[in-house]
PDB file of C-alpha atoms in Angstrom:
ATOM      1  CA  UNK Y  22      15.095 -39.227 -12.795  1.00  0.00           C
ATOM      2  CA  UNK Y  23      14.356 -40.208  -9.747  1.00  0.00           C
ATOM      3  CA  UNK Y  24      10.762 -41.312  -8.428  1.00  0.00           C
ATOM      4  CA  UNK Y  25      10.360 -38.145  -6.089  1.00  0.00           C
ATOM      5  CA  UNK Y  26      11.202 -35.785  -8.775  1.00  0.00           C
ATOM      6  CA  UNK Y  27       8.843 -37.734 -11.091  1.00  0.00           C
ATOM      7  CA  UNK Y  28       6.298 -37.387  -8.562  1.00  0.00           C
ATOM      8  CA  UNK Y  29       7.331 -33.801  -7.799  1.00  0.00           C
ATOM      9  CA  UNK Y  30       7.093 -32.972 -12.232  1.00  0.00           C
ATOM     10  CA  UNK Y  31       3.630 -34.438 -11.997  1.00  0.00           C
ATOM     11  CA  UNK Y  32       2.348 -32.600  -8.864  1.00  0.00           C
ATOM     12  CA  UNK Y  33       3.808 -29.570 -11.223  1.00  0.00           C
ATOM     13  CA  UNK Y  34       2.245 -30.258 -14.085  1.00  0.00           C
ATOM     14  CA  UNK Y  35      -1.786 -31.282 -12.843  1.00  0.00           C
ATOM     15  CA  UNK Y  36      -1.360 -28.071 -10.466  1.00  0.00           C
ATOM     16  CA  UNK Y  37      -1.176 -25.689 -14.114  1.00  0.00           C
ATOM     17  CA  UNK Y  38       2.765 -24.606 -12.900  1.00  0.00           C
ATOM     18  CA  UNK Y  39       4.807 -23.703 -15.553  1.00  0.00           C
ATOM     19  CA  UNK Y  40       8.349 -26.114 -15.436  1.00  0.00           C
ATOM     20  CA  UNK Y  41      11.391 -25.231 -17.184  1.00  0.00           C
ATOM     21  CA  UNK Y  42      13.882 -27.311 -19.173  1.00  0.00           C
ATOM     22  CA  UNK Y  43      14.643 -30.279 -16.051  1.00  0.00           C
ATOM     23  CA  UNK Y  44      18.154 -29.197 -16.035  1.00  0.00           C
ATOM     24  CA  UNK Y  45      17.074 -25.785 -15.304  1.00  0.00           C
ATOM     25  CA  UNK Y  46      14.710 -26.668 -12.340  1.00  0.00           C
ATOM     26  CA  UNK Y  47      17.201 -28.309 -10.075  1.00  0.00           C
ATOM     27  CA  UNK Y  48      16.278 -25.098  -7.610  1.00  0.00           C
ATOM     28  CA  UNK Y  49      12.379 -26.005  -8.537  1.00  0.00           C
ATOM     29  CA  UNK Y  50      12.452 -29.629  -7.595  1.00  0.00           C
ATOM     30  CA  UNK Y  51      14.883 -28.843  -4.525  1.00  0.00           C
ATOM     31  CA  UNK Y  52      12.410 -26.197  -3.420  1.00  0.00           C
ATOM     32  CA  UNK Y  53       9.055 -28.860  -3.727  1.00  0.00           C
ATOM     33  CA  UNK Y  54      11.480 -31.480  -2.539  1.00  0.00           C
ATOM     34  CA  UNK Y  55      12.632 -30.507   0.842  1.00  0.00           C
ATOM     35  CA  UNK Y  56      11.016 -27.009   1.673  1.00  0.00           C
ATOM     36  CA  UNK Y  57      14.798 -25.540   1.562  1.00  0.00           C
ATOM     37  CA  UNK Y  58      16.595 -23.642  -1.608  1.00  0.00           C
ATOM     38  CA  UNK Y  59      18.956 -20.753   0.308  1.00  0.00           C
ATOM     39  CA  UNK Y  60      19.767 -18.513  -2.385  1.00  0.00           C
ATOM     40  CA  UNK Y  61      18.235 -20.461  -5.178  1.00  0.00           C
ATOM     41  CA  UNK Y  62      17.744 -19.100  -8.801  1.00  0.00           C
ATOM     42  CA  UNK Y  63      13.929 -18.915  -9.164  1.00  0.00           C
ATOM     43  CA  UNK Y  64      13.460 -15.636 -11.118  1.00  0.00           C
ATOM     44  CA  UNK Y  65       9.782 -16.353 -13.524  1.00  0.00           C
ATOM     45  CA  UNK Y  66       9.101 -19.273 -11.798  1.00  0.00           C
ATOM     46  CA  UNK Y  67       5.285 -20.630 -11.523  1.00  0.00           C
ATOM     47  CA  UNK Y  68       4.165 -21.456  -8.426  1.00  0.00           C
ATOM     48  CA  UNK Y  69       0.323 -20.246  -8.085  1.00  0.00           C
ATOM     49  CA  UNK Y  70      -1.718 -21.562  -5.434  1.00  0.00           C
ATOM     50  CA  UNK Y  71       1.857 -23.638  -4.097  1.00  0.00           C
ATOM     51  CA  UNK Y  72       1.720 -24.919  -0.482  1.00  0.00           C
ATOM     52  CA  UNK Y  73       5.727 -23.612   0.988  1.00  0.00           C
ATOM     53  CA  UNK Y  74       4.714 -23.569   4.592  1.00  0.00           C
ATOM     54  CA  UNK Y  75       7.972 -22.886   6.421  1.00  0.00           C
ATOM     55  CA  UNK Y  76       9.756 -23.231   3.293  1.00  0.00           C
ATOM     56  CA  UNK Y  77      13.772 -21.873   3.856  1.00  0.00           C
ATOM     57  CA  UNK Y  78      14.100 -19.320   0.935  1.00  0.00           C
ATOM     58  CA  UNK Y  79      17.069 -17.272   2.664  1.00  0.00           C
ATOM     59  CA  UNK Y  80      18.177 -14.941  -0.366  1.00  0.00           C
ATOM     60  CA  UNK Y  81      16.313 -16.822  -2.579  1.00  0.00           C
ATOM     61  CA  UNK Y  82      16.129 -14.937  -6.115  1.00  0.00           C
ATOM     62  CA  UNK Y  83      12.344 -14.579  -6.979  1.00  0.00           C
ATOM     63  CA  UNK Y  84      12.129 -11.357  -9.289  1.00  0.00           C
ATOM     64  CA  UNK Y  85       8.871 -11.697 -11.130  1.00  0.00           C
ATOM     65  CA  UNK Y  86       8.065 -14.821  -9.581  1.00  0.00           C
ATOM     66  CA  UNK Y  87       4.342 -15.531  -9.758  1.00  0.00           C
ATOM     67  CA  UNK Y  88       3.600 -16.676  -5.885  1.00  0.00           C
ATOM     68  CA  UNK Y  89      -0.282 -15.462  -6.382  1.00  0.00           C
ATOM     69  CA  UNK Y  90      -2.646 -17.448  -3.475  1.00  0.00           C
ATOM     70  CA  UNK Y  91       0.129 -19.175  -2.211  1.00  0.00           C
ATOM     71  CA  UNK Y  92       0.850 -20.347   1.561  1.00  0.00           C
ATOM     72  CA  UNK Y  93       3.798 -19.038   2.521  1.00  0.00           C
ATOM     73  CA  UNK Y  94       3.181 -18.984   6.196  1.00  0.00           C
ATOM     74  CA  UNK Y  95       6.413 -19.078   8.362  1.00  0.00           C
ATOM     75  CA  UNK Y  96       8.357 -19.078   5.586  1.00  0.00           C
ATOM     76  CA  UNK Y  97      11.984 -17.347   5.565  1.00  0.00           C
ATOM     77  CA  UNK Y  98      12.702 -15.126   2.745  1.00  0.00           C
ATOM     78  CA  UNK Y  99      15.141 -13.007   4.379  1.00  0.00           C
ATOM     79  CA  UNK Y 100      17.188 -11.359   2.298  1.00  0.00           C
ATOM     80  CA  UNK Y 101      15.304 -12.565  -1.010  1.00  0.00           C
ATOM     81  CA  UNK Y 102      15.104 -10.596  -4.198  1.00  0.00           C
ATOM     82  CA  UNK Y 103      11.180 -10.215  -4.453  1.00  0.00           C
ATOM     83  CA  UNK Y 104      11.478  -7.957  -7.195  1.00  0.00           C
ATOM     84  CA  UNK Y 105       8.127  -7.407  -9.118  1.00  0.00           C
ATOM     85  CA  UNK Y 106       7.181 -11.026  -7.676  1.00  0.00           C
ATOM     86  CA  UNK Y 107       3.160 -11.712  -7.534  1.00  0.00           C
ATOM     87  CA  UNK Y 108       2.464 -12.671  -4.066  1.00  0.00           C
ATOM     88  CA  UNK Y 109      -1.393 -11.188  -4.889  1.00  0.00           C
ATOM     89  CA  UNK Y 110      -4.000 -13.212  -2.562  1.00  0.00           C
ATOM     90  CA  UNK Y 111      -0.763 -14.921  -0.687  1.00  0.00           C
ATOM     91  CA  UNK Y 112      -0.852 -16.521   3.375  1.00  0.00           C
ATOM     92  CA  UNK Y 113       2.548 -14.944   4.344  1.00  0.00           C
ATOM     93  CA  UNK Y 114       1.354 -15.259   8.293  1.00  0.00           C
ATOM     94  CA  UNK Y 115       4.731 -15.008  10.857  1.00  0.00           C
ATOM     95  CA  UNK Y 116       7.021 -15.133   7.122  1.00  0.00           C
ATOM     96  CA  UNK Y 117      10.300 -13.228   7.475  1.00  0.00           C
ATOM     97  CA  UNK Y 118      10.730 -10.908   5.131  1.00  0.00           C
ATOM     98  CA  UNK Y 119      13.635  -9.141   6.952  1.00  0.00           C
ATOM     99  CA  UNK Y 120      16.148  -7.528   4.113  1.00  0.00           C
ATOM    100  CA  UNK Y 121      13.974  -8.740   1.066  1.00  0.00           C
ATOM    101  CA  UNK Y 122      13.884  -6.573  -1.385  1.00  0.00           C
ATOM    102  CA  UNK Y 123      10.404  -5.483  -2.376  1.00  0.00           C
ATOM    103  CA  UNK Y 124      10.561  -3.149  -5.201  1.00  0.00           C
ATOM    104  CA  UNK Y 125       7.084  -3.125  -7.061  1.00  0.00           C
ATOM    105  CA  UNK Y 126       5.976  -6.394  -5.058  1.00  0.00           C
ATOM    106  CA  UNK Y 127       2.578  -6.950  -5.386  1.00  0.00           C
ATOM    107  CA  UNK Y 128       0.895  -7.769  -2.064  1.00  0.00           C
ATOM    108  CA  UNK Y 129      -2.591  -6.735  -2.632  1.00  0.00           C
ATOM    109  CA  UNK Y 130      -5.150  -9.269  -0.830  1.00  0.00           C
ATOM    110  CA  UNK Y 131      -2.440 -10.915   1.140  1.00  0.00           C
ATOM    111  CA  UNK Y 132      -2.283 -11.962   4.613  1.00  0.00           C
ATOM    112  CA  UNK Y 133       0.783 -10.105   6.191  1.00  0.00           C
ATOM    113  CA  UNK Y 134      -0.206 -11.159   9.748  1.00  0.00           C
ATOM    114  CA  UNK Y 135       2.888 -11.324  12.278  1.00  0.00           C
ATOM    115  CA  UNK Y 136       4.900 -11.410   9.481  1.00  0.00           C
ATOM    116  CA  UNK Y 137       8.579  -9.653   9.784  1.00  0.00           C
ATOM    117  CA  UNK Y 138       9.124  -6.683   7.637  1.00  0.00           C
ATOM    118  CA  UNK Y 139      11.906  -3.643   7.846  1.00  0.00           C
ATOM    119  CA  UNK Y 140      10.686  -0.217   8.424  1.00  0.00           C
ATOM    120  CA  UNK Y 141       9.125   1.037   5.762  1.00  0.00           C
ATOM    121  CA  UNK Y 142       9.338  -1.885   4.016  1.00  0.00           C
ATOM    122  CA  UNK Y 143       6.610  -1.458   2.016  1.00  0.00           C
ATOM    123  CA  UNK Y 144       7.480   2.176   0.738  1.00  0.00           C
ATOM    124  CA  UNK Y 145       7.990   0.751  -3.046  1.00  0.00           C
ATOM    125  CA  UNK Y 146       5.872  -1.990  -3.325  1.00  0.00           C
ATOM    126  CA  UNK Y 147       1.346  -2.375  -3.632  1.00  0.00           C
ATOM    127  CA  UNK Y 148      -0.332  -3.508  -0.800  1.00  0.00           C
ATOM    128  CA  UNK Y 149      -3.889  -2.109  -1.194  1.00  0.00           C
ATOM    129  CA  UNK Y 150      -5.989  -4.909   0.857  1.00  0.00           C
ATOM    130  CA  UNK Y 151      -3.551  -6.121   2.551  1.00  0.00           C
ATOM    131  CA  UNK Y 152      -4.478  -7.348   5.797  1.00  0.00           C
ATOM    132  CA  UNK Y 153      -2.053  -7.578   8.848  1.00  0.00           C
ATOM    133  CA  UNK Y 154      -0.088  -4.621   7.787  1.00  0.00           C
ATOM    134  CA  UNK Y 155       1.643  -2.889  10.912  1.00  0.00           C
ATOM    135  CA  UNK Y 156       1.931   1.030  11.057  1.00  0.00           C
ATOM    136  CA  UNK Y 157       5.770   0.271  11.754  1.00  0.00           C
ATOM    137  CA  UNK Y 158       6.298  -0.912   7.980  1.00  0.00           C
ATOM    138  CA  UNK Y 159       4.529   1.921   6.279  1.00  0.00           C
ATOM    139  CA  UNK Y 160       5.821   5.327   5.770  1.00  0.00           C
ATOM    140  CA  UNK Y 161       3.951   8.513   5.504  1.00  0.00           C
ATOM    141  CA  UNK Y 162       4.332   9.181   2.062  1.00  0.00           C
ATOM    142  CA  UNK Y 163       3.005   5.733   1.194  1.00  0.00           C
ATOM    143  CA  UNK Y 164       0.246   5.760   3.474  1.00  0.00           C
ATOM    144  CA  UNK Y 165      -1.064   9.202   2.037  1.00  0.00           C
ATOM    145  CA  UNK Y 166      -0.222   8.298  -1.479  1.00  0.00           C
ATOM    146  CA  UNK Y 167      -2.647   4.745  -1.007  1.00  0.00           C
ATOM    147  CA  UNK Y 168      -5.082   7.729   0.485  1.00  0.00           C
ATOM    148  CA  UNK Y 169      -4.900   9.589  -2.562  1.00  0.00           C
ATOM    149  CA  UNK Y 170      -5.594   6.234  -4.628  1.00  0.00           C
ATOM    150  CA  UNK Y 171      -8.322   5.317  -2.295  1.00  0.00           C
ATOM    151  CA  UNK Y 172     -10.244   9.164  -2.875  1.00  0.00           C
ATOM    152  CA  UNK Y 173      -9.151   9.125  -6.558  1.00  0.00           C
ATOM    153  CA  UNK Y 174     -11.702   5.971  -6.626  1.00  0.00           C
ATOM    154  CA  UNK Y 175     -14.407   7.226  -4.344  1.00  0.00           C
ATOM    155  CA  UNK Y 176     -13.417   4.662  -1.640  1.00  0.00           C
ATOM    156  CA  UNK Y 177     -14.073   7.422   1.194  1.00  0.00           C
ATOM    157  CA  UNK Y 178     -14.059   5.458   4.021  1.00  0.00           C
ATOM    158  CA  UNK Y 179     -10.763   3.548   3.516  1.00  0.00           C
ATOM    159  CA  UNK Y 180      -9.379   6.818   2.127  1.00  0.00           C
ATOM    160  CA  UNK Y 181      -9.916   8.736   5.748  1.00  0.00           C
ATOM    161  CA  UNK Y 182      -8.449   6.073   7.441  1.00  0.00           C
ATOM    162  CA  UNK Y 183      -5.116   5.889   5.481  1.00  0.00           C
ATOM    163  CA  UNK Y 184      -4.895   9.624   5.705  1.00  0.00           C
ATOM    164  CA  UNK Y 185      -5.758   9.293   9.649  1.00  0.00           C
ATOM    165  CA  UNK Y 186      -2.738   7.181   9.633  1.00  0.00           C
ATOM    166  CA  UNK Y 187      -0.511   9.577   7.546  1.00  0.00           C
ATOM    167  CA  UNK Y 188      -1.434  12.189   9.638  1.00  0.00           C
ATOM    168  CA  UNK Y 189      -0.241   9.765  12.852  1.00  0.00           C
ATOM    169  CA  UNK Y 190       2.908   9.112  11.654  1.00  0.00           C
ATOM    170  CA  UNK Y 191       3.643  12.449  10.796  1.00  0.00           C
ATOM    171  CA  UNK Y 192       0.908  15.308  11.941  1.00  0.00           C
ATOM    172  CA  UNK Y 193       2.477  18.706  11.016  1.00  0.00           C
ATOM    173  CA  UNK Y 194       2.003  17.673   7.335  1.00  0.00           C
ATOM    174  CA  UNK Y 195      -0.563  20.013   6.282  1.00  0.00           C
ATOM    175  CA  UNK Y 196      -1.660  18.291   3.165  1.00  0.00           C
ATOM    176  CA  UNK Y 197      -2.510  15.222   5.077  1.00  0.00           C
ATOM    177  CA  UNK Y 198      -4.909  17.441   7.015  1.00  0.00           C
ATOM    178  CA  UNK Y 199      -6.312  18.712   4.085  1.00  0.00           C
ATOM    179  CA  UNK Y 200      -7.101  15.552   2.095  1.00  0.00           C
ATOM    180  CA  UNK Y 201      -8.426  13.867   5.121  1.00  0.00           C
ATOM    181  CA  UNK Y 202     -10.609  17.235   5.266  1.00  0.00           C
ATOM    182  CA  UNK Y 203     -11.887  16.795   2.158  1.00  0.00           C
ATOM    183  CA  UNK Y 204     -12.641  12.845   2.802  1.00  0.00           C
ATOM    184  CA  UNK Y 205     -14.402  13.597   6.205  1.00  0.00           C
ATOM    185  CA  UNK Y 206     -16.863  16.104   3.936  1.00  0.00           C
ATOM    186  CA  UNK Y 207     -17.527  13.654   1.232  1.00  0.00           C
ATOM    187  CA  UNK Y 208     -18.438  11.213   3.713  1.00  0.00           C
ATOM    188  CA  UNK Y 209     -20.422  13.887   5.198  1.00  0.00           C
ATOM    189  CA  UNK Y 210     -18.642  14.642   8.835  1.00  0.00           C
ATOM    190  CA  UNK Y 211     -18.509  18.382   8.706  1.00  0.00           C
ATOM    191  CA  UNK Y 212     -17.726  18.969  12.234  1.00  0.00           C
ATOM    192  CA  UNK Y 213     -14.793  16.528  11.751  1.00  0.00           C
ATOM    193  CA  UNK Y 214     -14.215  18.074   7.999  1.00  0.00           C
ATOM    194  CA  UNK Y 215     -13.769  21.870   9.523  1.00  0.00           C
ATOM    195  CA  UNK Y 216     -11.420  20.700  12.151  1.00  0.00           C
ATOM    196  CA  UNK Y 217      -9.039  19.403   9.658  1.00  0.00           C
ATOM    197  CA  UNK Y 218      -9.351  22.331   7.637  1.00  0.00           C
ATOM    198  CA  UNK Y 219      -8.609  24.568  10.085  1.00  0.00           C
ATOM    199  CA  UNK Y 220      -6.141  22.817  11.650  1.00  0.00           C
ATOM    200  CA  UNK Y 221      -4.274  22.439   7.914  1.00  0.00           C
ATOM    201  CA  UNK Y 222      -4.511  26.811   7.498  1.00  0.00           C
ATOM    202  CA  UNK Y 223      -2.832  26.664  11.241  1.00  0.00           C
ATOM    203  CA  UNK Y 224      -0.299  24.644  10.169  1.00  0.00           C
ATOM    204  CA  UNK Y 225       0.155  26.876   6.868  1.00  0.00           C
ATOM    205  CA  UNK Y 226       0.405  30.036   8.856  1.00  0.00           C
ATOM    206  CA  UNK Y 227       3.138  28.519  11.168  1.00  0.00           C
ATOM    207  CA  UNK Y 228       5.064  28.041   8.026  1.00  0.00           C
ATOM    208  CA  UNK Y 229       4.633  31.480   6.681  1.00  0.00           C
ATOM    209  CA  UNK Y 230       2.653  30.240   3.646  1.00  0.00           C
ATOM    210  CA  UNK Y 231      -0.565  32.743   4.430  1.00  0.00           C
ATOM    211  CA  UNK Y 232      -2.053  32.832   1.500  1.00  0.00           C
ATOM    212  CA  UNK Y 233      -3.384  29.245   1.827  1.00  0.00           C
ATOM    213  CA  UNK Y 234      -3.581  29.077   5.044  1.00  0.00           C
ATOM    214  CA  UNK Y 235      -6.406  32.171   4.345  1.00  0.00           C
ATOM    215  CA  UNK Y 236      -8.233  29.989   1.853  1.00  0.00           C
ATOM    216  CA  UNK Y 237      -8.452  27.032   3.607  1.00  0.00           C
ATOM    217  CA  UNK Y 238      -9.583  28.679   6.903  1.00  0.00           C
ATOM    218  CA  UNK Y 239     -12.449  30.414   4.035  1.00  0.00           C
ATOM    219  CA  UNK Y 240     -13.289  26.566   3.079  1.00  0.00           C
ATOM    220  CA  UNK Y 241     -13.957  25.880   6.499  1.00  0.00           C
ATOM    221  CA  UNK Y 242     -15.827  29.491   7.096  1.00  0.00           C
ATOM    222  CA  UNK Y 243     -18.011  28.325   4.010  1.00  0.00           C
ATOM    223  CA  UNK Y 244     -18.513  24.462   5.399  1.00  0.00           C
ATOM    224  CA  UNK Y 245     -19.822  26.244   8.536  1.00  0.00           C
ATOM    225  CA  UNK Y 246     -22.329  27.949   6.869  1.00  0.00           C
ATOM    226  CA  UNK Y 247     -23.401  24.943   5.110  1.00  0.00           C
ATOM    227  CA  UNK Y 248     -23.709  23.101   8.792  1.00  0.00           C
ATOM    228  CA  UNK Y 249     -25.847  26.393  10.548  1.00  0.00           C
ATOM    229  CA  UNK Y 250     -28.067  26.529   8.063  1.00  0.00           C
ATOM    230  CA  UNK Y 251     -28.186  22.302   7.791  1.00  0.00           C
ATOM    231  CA  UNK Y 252     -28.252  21.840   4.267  1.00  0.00           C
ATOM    232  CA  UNK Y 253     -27.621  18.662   2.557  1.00  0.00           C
ATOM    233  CA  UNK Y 254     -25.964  17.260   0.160  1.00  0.00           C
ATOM    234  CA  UNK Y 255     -22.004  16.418   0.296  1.00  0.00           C
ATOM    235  CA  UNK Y 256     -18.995  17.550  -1.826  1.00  0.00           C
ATOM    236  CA  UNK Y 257     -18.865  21.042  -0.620  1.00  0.00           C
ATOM    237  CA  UNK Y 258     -15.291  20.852   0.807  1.00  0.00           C
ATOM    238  CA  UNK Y 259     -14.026  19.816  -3.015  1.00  0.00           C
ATOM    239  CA  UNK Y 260     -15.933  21.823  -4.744  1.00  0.00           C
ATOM    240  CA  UNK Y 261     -14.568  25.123  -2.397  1.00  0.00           C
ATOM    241  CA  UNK Y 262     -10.893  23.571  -3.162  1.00  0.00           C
ATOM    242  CA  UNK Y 263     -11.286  23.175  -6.859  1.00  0.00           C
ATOM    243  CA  UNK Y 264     -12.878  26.608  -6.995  1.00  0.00           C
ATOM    244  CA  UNK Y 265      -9.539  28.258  -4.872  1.00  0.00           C
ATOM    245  CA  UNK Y 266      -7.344  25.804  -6.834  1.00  0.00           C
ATOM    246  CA  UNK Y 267      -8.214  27.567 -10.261  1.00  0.00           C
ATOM    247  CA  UNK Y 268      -7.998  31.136  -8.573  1.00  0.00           C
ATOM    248  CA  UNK Y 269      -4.957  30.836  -7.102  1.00  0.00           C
ATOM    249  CA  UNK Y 270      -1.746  28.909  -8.285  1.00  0.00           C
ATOM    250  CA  UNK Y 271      -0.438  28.905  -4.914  1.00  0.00           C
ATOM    251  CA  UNK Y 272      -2.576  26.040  -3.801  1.00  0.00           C
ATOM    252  CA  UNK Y 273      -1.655  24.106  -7.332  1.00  0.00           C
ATOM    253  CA  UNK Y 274       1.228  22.210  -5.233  1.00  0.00           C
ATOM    254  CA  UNK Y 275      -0.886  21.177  -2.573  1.00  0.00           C
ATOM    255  CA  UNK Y 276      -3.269  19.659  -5.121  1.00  0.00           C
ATOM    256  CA  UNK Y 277      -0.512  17.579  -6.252  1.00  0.00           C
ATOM    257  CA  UNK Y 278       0.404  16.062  -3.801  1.00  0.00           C
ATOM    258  CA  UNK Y 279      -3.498  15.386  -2.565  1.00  0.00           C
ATOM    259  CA  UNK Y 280      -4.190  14.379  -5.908  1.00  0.00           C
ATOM    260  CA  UNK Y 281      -1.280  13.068  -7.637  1.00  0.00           C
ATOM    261  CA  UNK Y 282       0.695   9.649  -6.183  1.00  0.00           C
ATOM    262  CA  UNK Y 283       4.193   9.306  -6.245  1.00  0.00           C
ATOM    263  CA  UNK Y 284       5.650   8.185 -10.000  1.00  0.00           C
ATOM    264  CA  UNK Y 285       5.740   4.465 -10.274  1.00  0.00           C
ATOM    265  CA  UNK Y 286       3.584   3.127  -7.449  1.00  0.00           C
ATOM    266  CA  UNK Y 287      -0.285   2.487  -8.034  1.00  0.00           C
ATOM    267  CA  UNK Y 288      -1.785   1.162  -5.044  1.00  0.00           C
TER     268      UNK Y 288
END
């Protein structure tokens, strides 16, 4: 073995990574070594808290790779399998992640700043807390999905701005209105929360659906009330919902899809 690998095994072992057999961490060592490993075999590996600054991982294969905290900034992992890979808490500032495949990544607390992603990129993977996250790379579905997360755990705030951003990307999805409706009350904006609502029963109507369109235009009737005769107190707009939702099976779908993300993605 020679002394830069030695060096490099140390370095591995006093930073708490977890090394394979030596003959199995050729890619490991290469990687540490000289910041370049195109299409290397790295699948499990350890490498918490590692410092791969403008590291060259071109097709690199990382599934379930545990990258948590580290700096990846400027790094090129085009085309790399990043399949259930930790990358929790990472720097991945100006990193190209063009063609990676991201299937249940987890990104949540990274820094995503400048970094290069495909449209929609993030459709299948978590990025709750994410910062540096471009509109381009998120989808609809995904940004009202991390809404619905956000409401289920009484994060209001950061639950009307995903479903703002939903409603951006594409507005003639009524349920988008409606959740954002129903955010905008529990944070107590019912002006804002009666727009939406009514603007969600327009939307209905256009597409023939009339019987919710009729209740939610009654939600917003009812919120009105609430706001002439200035009562406080929030939850009203939920409350109305859940009390139409168990009259009427016609609005069960829409409190599905308000309520219920998409099957195996937890933001």
């Amino acid at each position: 073995m020679t002394k830069s690998k030695l060096a490099i095994l140390l370095l591995l072992i006093s930073g708490n990574l977890i090394a394979t057999p030596l003959q199995a961490n050729e890619a490991l060592f290469r990687l540490l070594q000289e910041r370049s490993c195109n299409g290397c075999k790295l699948a499990d590996t350890d490498l918490v808290h590692a410092d791969l600054r403008d590291a060259d991982l071109n097709k690199a294969q990382l599934q379930r790779a545990n990258l948590s905290r580290a700096n990846m900034d400027g790094a090129n992992l085009s085309g790399a399998d990043l399949s259930f890979t930790s990358l929790k808490g990472a720097s991945l500032r100006g990193a190209n992640l063009k063609g990676a495949k991201l299937y249940g990544t987890d990104f949540r607390e990274s820094d995503l700043t400048g970094a290069q992603l495909d449209i929609n990129a993030l459709e299948e993977a978590h990025w709750r807390g994410a910062k540096g996250i471009t509109s381009q790379v998120q989808s609809h579905a995904a940004l009202h999905n991390a809404g619905v997360s956000a409401a289920k755990g009484e994060s209001w705030r950061q639950a009307e701005d995903l479903f703002s951003k939903a409603i951006k990307k594409k507005p003639d999805i009524a349920e988008s209105w409606v959740a954002r409706a129903i955010t905008r009350e529990k944070l107590g904006k019912r002006k804002l929360a009666i727009k939406d609502f009514n603007y969600a029963s327009e939307l209905f109507e256009a597409q023939g659906m009339i019987l919710p369109a009729q209740q939610l235009e009654a939600a917003a009737i009812a919120l009105q009330d609430k706001e002439n005769k200035n009562e406080t107190g929030n939850g009203a707009g939920s409350a109305l919902l859940s009390g139409l939702i168990s009259t009427s099976k016609a609005l069960i779908p829409i409190a599905m899809k308000l309520f219920m993300p998409a099957l195996g993605l937890s933001f």
